[in-house]
mmCIF file of C-alpha atoms in Angstrom:
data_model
loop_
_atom_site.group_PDB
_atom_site.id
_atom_site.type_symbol
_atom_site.label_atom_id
_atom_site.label_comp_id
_atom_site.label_asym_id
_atom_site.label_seq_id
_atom_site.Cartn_x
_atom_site.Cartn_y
_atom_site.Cartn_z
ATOM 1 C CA UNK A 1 0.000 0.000 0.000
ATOM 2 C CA UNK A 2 1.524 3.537 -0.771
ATOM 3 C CA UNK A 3 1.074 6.590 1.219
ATOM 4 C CA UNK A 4 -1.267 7.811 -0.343
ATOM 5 C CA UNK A 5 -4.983 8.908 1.544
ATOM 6 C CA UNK A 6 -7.464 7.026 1.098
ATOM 7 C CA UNK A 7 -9.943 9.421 -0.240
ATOM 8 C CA UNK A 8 -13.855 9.172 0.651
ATOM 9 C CA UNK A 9 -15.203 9.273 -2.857
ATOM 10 C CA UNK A 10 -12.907 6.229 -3.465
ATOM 11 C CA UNK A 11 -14.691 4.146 -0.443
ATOM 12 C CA UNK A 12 -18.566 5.654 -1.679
ATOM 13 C CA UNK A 13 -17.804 4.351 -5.370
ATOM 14 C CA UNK A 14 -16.411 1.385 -4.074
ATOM 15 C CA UNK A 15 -19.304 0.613 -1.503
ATOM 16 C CA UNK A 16 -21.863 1.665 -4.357
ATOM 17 C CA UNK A 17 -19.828 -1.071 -6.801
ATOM 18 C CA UNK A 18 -19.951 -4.250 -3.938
ATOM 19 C CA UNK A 19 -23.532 -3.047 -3.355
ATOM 20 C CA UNK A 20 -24.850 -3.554 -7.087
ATOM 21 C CA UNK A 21 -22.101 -5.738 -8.598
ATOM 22 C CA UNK A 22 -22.389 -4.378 -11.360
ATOM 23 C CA UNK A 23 -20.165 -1.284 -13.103
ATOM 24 C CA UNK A 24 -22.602 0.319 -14.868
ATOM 25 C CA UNK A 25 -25.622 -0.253 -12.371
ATOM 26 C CA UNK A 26 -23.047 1.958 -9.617
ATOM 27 C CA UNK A 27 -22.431 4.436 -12.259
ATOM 28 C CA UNK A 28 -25.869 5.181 -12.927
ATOM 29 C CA UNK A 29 -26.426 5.539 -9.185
ATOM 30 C CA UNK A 30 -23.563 7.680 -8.381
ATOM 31 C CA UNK A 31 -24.135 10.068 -11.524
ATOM 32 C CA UNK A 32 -21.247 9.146 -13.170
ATOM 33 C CA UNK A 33 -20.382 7.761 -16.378
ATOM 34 C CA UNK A 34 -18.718 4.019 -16.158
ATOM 35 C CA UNK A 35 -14.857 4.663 -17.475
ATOM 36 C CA UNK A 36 -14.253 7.479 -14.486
ATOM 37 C CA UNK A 37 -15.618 4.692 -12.021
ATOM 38 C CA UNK A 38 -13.532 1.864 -13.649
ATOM 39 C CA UNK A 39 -10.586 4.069 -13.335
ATOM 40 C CA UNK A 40 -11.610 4.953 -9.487
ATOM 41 C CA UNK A 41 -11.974 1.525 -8.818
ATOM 42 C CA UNK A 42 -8.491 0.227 -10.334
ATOM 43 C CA UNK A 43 -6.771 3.603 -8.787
ATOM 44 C CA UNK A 44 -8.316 2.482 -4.843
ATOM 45 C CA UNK A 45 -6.961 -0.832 -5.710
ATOM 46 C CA UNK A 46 -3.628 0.469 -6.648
ATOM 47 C CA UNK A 47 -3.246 1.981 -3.520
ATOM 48 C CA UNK A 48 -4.376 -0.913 -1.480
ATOM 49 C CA UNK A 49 -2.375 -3.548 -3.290
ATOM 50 C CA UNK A 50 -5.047 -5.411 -3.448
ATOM 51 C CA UNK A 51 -8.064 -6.808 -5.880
ATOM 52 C CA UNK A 52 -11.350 -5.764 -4.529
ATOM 53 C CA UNK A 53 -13.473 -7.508 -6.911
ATOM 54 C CA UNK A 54 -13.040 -10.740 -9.050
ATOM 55 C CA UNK A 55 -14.463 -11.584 -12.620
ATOM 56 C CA UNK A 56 -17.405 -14.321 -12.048
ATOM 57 C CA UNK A 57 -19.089 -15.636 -15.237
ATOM 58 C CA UNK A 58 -20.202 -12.377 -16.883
ATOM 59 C CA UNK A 59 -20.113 -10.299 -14.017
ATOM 60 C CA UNK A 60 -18.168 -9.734 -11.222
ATOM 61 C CA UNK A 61 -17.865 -10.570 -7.453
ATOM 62 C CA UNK A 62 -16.081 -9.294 -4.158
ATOM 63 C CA UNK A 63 -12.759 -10.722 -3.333
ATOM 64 C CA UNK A 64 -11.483 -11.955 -0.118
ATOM 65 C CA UNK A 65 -9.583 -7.939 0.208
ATOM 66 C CA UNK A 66 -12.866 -6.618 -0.749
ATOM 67 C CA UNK A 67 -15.177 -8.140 1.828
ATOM 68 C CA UNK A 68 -12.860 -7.213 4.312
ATOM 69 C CA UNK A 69 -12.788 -3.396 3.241
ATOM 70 C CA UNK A 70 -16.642 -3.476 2.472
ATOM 71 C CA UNK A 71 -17.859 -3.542 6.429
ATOM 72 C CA UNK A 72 -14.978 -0.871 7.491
ATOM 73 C CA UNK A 73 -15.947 1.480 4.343
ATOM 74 C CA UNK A 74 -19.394 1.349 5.127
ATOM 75 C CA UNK A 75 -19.003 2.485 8.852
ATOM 76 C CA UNK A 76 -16.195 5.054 7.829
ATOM 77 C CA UNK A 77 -18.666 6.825 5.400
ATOM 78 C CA UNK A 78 -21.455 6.569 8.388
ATOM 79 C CA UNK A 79 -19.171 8.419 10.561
ATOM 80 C CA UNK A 80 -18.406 11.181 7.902
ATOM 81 C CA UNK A 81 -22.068 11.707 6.953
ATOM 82 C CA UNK A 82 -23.154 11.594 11.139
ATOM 83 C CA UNK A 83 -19.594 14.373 11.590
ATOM 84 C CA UNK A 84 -21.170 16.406 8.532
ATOM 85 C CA UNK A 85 -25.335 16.087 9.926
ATOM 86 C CA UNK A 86 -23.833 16.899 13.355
ATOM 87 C CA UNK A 87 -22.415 19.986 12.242
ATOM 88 C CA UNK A 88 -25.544 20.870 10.436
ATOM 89 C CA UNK A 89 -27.255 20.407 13.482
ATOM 90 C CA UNK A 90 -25.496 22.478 15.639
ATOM 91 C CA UNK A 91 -25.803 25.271 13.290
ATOM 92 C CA UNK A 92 -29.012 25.373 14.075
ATOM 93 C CA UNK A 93 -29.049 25.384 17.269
ATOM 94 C CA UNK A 94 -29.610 21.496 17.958
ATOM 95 C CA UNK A 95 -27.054 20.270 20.287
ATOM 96 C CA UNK A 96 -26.229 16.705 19.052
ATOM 97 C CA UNK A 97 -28.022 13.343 18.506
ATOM 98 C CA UNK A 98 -27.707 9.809 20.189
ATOM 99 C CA UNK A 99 -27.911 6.360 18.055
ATOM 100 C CA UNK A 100 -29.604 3.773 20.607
ATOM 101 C CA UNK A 101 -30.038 0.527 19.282
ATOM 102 C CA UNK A 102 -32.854 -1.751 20.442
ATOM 103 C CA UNK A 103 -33.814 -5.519 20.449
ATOM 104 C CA UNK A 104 -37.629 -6.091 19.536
ATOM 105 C CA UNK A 105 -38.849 -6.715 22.408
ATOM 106 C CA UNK A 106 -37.277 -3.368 24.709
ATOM 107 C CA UNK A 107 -40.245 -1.293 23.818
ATOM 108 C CA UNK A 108 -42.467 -3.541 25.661
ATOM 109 C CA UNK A 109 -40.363 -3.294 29.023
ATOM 110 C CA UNK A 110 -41.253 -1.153 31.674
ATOM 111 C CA UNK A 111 -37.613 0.757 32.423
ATOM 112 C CA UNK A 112 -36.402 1.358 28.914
ATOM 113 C CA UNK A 113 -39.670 3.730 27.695
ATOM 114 C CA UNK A 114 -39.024 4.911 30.902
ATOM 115 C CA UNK A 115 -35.295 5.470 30.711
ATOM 116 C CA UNK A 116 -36.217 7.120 26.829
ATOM 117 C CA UNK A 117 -38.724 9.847 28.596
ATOM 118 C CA UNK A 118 -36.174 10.782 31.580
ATOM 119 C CA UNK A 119 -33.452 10.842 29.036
ATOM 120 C CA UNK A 120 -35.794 13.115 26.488
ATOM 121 C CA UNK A 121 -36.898 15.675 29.467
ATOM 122 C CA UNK A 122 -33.132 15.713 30.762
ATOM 123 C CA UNK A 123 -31.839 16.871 27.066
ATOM 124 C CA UNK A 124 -34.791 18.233 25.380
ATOM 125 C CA UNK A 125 -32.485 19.367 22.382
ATOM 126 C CA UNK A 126 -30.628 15.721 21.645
ATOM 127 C CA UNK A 127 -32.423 14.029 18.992
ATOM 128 C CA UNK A 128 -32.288 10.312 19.879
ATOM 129 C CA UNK A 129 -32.339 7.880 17.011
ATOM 130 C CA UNK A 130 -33.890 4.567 17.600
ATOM 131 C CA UNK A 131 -32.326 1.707 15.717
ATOM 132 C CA UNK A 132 -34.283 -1.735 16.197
ATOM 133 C CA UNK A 133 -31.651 -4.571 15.732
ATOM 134 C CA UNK A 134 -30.699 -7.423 16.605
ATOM 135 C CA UNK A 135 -28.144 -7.840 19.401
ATOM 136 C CA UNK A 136 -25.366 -9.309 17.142
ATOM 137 C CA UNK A 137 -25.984 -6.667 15.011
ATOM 138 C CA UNK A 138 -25.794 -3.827 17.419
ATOM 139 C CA UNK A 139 -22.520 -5.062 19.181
ATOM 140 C CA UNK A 140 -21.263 -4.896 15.317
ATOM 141 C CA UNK A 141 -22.673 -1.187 14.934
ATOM 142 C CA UNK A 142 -21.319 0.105 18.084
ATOM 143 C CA UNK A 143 -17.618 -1.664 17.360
ATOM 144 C CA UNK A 144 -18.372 0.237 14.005
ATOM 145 C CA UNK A 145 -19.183 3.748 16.097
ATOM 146 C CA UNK A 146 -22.605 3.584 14.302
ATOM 147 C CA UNK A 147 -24.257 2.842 17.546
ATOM 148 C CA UNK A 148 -23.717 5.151 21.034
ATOM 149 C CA UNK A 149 -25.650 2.870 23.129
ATOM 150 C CA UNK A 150 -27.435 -0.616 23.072
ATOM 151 C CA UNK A 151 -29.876 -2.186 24.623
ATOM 152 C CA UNK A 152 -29.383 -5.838 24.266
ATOM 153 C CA UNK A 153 -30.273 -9.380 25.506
ATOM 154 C CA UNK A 154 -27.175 -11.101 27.052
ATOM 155 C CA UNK A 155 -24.610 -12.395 24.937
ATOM 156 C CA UNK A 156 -20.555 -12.853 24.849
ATOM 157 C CA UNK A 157 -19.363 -9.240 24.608
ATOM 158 C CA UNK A 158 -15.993 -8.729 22.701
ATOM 159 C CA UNK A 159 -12.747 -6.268 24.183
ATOM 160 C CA UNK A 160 -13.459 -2.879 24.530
ATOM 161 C CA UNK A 161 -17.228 -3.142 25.062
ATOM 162 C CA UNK A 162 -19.289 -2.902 28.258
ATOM 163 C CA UNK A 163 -22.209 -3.372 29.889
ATOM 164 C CA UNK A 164 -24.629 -2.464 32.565
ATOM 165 C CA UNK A 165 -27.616 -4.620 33.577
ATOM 166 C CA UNK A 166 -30.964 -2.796 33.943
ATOM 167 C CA UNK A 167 -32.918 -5.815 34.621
ATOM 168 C CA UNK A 168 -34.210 -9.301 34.922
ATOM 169 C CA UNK A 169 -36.914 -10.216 32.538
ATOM 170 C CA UNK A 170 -39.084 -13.253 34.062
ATOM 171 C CA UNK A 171 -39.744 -15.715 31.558
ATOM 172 C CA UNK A 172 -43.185 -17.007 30.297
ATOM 173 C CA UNK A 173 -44.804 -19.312 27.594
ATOM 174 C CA UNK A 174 -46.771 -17.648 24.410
ATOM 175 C CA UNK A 175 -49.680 -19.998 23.334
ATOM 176 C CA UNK A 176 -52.769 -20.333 21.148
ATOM 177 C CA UNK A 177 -56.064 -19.986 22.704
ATOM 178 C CA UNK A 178 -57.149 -23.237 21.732
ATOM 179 C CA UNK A 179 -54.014 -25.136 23.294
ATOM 180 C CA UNK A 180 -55.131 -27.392 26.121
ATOM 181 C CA UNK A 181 -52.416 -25.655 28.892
ATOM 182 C CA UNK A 182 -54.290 -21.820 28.127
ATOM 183 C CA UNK A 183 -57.451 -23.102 29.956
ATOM 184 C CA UNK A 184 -55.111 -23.839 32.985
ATOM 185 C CA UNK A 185 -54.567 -20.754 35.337
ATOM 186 C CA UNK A 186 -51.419 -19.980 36.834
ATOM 187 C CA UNK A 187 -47.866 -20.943 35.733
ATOM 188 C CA UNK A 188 -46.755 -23.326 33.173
ATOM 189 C CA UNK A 189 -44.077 -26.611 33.864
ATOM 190 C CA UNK A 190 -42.053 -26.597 31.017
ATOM 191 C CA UNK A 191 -42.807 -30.337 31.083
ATOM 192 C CA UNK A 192 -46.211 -29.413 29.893
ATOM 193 C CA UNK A 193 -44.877 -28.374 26.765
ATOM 194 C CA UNK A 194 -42.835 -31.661 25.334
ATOM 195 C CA UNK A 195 -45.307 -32.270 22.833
ATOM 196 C CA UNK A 196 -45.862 -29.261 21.401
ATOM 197 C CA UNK A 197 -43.817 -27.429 18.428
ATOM 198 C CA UNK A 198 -41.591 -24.502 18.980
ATOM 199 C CA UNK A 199 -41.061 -20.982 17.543
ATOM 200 C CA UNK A 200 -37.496 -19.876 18.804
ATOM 201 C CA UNK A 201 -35.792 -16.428 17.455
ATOM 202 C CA UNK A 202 -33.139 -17.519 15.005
ATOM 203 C CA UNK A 203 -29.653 -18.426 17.145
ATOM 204 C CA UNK A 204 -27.477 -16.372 14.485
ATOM 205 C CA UNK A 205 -28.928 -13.218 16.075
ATOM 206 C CA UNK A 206 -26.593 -13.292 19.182
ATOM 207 C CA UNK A 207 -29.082 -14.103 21.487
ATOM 208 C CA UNK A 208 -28.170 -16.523 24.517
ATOM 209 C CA UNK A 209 -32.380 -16.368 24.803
ATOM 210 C CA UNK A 210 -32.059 -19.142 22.244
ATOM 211 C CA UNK A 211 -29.590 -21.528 24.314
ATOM 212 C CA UNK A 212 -31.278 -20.543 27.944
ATOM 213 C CA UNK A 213 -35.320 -21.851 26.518
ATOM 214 C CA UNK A 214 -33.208 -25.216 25.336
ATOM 215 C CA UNK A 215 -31.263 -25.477 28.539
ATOM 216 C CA UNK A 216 -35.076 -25.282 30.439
ATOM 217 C CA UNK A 217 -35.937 -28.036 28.159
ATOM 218 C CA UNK A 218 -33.276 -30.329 29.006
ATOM 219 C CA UNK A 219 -33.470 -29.937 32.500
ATOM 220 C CA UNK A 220 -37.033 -30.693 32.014
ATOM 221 C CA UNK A 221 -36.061 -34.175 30.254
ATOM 222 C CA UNK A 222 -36.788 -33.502 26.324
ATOM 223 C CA UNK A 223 -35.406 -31.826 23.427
ATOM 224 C CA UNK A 224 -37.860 -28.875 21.932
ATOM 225 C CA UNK A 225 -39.414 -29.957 18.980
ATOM 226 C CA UNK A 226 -38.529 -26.467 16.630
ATOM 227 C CA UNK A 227 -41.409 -25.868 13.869
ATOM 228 C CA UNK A 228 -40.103 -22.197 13.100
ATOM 229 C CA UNK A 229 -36.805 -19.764 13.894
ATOM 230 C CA UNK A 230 -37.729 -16.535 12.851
ATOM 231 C CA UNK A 231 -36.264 -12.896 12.936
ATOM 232 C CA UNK A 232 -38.957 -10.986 14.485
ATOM 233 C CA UNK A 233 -40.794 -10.988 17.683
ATOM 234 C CA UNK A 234 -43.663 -9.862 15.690
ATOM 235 C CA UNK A 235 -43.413 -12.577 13.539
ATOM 236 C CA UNK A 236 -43.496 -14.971 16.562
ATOM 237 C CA UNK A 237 -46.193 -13.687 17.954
ATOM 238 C CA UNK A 238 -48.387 -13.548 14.782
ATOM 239 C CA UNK A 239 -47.863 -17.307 13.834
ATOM 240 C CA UNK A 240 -48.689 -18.365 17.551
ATOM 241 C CA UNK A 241 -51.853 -15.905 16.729
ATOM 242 C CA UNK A 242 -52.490 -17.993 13.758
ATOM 243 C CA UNK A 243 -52.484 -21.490 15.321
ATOM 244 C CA UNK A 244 -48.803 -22.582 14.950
ATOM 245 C CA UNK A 245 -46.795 -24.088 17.627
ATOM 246 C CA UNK A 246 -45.554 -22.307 21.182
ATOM 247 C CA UNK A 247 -42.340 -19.720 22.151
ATOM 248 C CA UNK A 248 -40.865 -19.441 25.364
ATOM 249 C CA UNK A 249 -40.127 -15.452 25.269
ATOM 250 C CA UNK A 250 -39.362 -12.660 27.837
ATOM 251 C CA UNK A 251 -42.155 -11.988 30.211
ATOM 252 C CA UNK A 252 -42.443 -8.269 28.534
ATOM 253 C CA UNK A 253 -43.658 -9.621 26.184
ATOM 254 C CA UNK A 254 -47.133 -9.669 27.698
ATOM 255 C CA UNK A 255 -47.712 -6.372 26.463
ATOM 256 C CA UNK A 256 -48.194 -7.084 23.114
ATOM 257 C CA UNK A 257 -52.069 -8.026 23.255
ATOM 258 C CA UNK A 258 -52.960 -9.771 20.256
ATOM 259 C CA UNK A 259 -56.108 -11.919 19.564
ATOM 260 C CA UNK A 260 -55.567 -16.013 19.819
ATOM 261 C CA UNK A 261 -52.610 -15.127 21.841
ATOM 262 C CA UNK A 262 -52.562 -16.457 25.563
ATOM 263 C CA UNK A 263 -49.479 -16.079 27.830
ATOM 264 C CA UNK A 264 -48.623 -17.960 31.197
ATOM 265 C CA UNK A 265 -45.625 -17.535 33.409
ATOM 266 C CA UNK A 266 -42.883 -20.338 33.588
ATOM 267 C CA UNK A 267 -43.239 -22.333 36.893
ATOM 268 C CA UNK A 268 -39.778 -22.069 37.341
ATOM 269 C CA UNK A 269 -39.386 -18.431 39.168
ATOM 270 C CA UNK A 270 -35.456 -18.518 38.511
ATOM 271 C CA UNK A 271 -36.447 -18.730 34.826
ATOM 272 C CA UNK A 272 -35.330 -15.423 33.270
ATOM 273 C CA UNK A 273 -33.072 -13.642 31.055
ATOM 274 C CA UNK A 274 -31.164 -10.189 31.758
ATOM 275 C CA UNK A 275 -31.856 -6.640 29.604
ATOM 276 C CA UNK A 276 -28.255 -4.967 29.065
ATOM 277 C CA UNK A 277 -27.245 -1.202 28.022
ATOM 278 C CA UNK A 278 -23.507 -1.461 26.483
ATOM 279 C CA UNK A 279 -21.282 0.779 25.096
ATOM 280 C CA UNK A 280 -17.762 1.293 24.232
ATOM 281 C CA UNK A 281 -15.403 1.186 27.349
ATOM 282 C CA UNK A 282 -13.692 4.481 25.574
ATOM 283 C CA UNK A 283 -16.942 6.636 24.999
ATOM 284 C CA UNK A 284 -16.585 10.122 26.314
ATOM 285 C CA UNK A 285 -19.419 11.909 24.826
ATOM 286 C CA UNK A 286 -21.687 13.532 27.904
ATOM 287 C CA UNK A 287 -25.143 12.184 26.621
ATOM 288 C CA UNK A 288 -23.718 8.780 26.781
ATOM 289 C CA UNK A 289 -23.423 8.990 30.189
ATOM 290 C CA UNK A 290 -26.126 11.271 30.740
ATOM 291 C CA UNK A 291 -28.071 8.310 29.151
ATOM 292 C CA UNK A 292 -25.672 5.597 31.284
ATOM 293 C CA UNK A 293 -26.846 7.492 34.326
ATOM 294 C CA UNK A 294 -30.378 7.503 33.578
ATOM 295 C CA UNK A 295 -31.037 3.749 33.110
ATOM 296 C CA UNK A 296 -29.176 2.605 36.119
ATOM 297 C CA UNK A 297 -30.504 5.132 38.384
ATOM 298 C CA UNK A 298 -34.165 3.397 37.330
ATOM 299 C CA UNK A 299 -32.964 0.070 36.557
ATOM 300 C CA UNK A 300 -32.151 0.486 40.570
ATOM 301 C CA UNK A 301 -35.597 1.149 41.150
ATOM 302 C CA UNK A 302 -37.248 -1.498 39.183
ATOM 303 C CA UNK A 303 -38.387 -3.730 42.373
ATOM 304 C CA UNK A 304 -40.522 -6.138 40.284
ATOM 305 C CA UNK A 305 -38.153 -8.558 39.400
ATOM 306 C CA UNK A 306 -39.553 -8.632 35.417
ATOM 307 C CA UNK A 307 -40.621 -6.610 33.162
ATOM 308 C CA UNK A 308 -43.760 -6.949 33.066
#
């Protein structure tokens, strides 16, 4: 590699090139005509000493050099358009912005809408952007500096990232109305459940969830039978509505009143799984502690055990 800069317009025609594989597709989006772009391409390469894309069939594909650039271009451009809106913002009188992401299933909690209004009537002029993702996804995004905070279900945290536990959220068992067990009152053995198919998130997410409603069902003497693993608590919740199979979610989930759609509590009291914020161990902006502060001060004062 030379020592040459790596200029930005290099990384956006590059990023817009790996997103449409395709030369003249990226031209058209960019505004440009296809030669200058070739040339672009071939000159980023030249100063990488490396191939970013490969010829495959009659088009073309990302190398191995190119998807490892693709995920670092993408969050330096992020950070250059958030520096630029920033800016932008403060010239007009708008102090600054926070990117919180979410898992699916915070809304329906009681302390984070609760930590989202303090943190709103604290620092009525910092916009705070909502991202829902996943909580793989948001440990990427915060490595990435696309993310300020997170709000995640447990999961193996890598160096240089943190965490703070608001809660425990008491597990309980989503079920069709017509299922035998939703006639019965009161809490549910996971025993009850052997014969019936499961709808579990999908495990890629990052979310020990997955591995803690197995571990109940081993200790309970049976394997779950999965129907579905899906991406969406929505989408869980609307196939139970529809007649398919059971979930073993966070208690929050309650909340989310939908017809067909009964919900008991695990008998098992110790059944539960955490609600994390994290954030990068070097973060020294004021409304991410402001917004640090916040949560634990009412994470402290959430007595109920679950989130319910």
């Amino acid at each position: 590699m030379t020592n040459e800069y790596l200029e930005l317009r290099h990384l956006k025609y590059f990023v817009a090139v790996a997103d449409e594989l395709h030369f003249g597709r990226a031209a058209e989006r960019l505004g440009i005509s296809q030669p200058p772009l070739s040339q672009q391409i071939h000159a980023l390469e030249q100063r990488l000493g490396a191939k970013l894309f490969e010829r495959k069939g009659r088009g073309i594909a990302l190398s191995t050099a190119g998807n490892t650039l693709l995920p670092r271009a993408r969050g330096i451009l992020t950070q250059a358009e958030r520096a630029a809106e920033s800016v932008a913002r403060s010239q007009r009188g708008e102090l600054g912005e926070l990117h919180l992401g979410l898992v699916s299933s915070g809304p329906f909690t009681v302390v984070v809408p609760r930590v989202l209004a303090r943190f709103r009537e604290r620092l009525p002029n910092v916009r705070l952007l909502i991202h829902e993702m996943a909580t793989s996804h948001q440990i990427d995004a915060l490595e990435q500096g696309v993310l300020d905070v997170g709000v995640i279900r447990p999961e193996a945290l890598p160096r240089g990232i943190k965490a703070i536990e608001l809660f425990k959220d008491s597990l309980t068992v989503v079920m069709h109305s017509s299922n035998p067990l939703a006639a019965t009152p009161g809490p549910i053995d996971i025993r009850e459940l052997a014969d019936d198919d499961f709808i579990f998130y999908q495990r890629n997410l990052g979310m020990r969830l997955y591995d803690e409603v197995i571990a109940l069902c081993t200790k309970a003497g049976f394997s779950p039978r999965i129907l579905y693993e899906v991406r969406e608590l929505p989408t869980i919740i609307g196939l139970i509505s529809g007649g398919f199979g059971v979930a073993v979610l966070p208690g929050s989930v309650q909340r989310m009143m939908v017809e067909n759609v009964v919900y008991r509590p695990v008998v098992d009291m110790e059944a539960a799984t955490a609600v994390w914020a994290i954030y990068r161990d070097d973060a020294n902006d004021p409304m991410v502690h402001a917004f640090l502060e916040i949560a634990q001060c009412l994470a402290s004062k959430n007595t109920q055990g679950t989130a319910t």
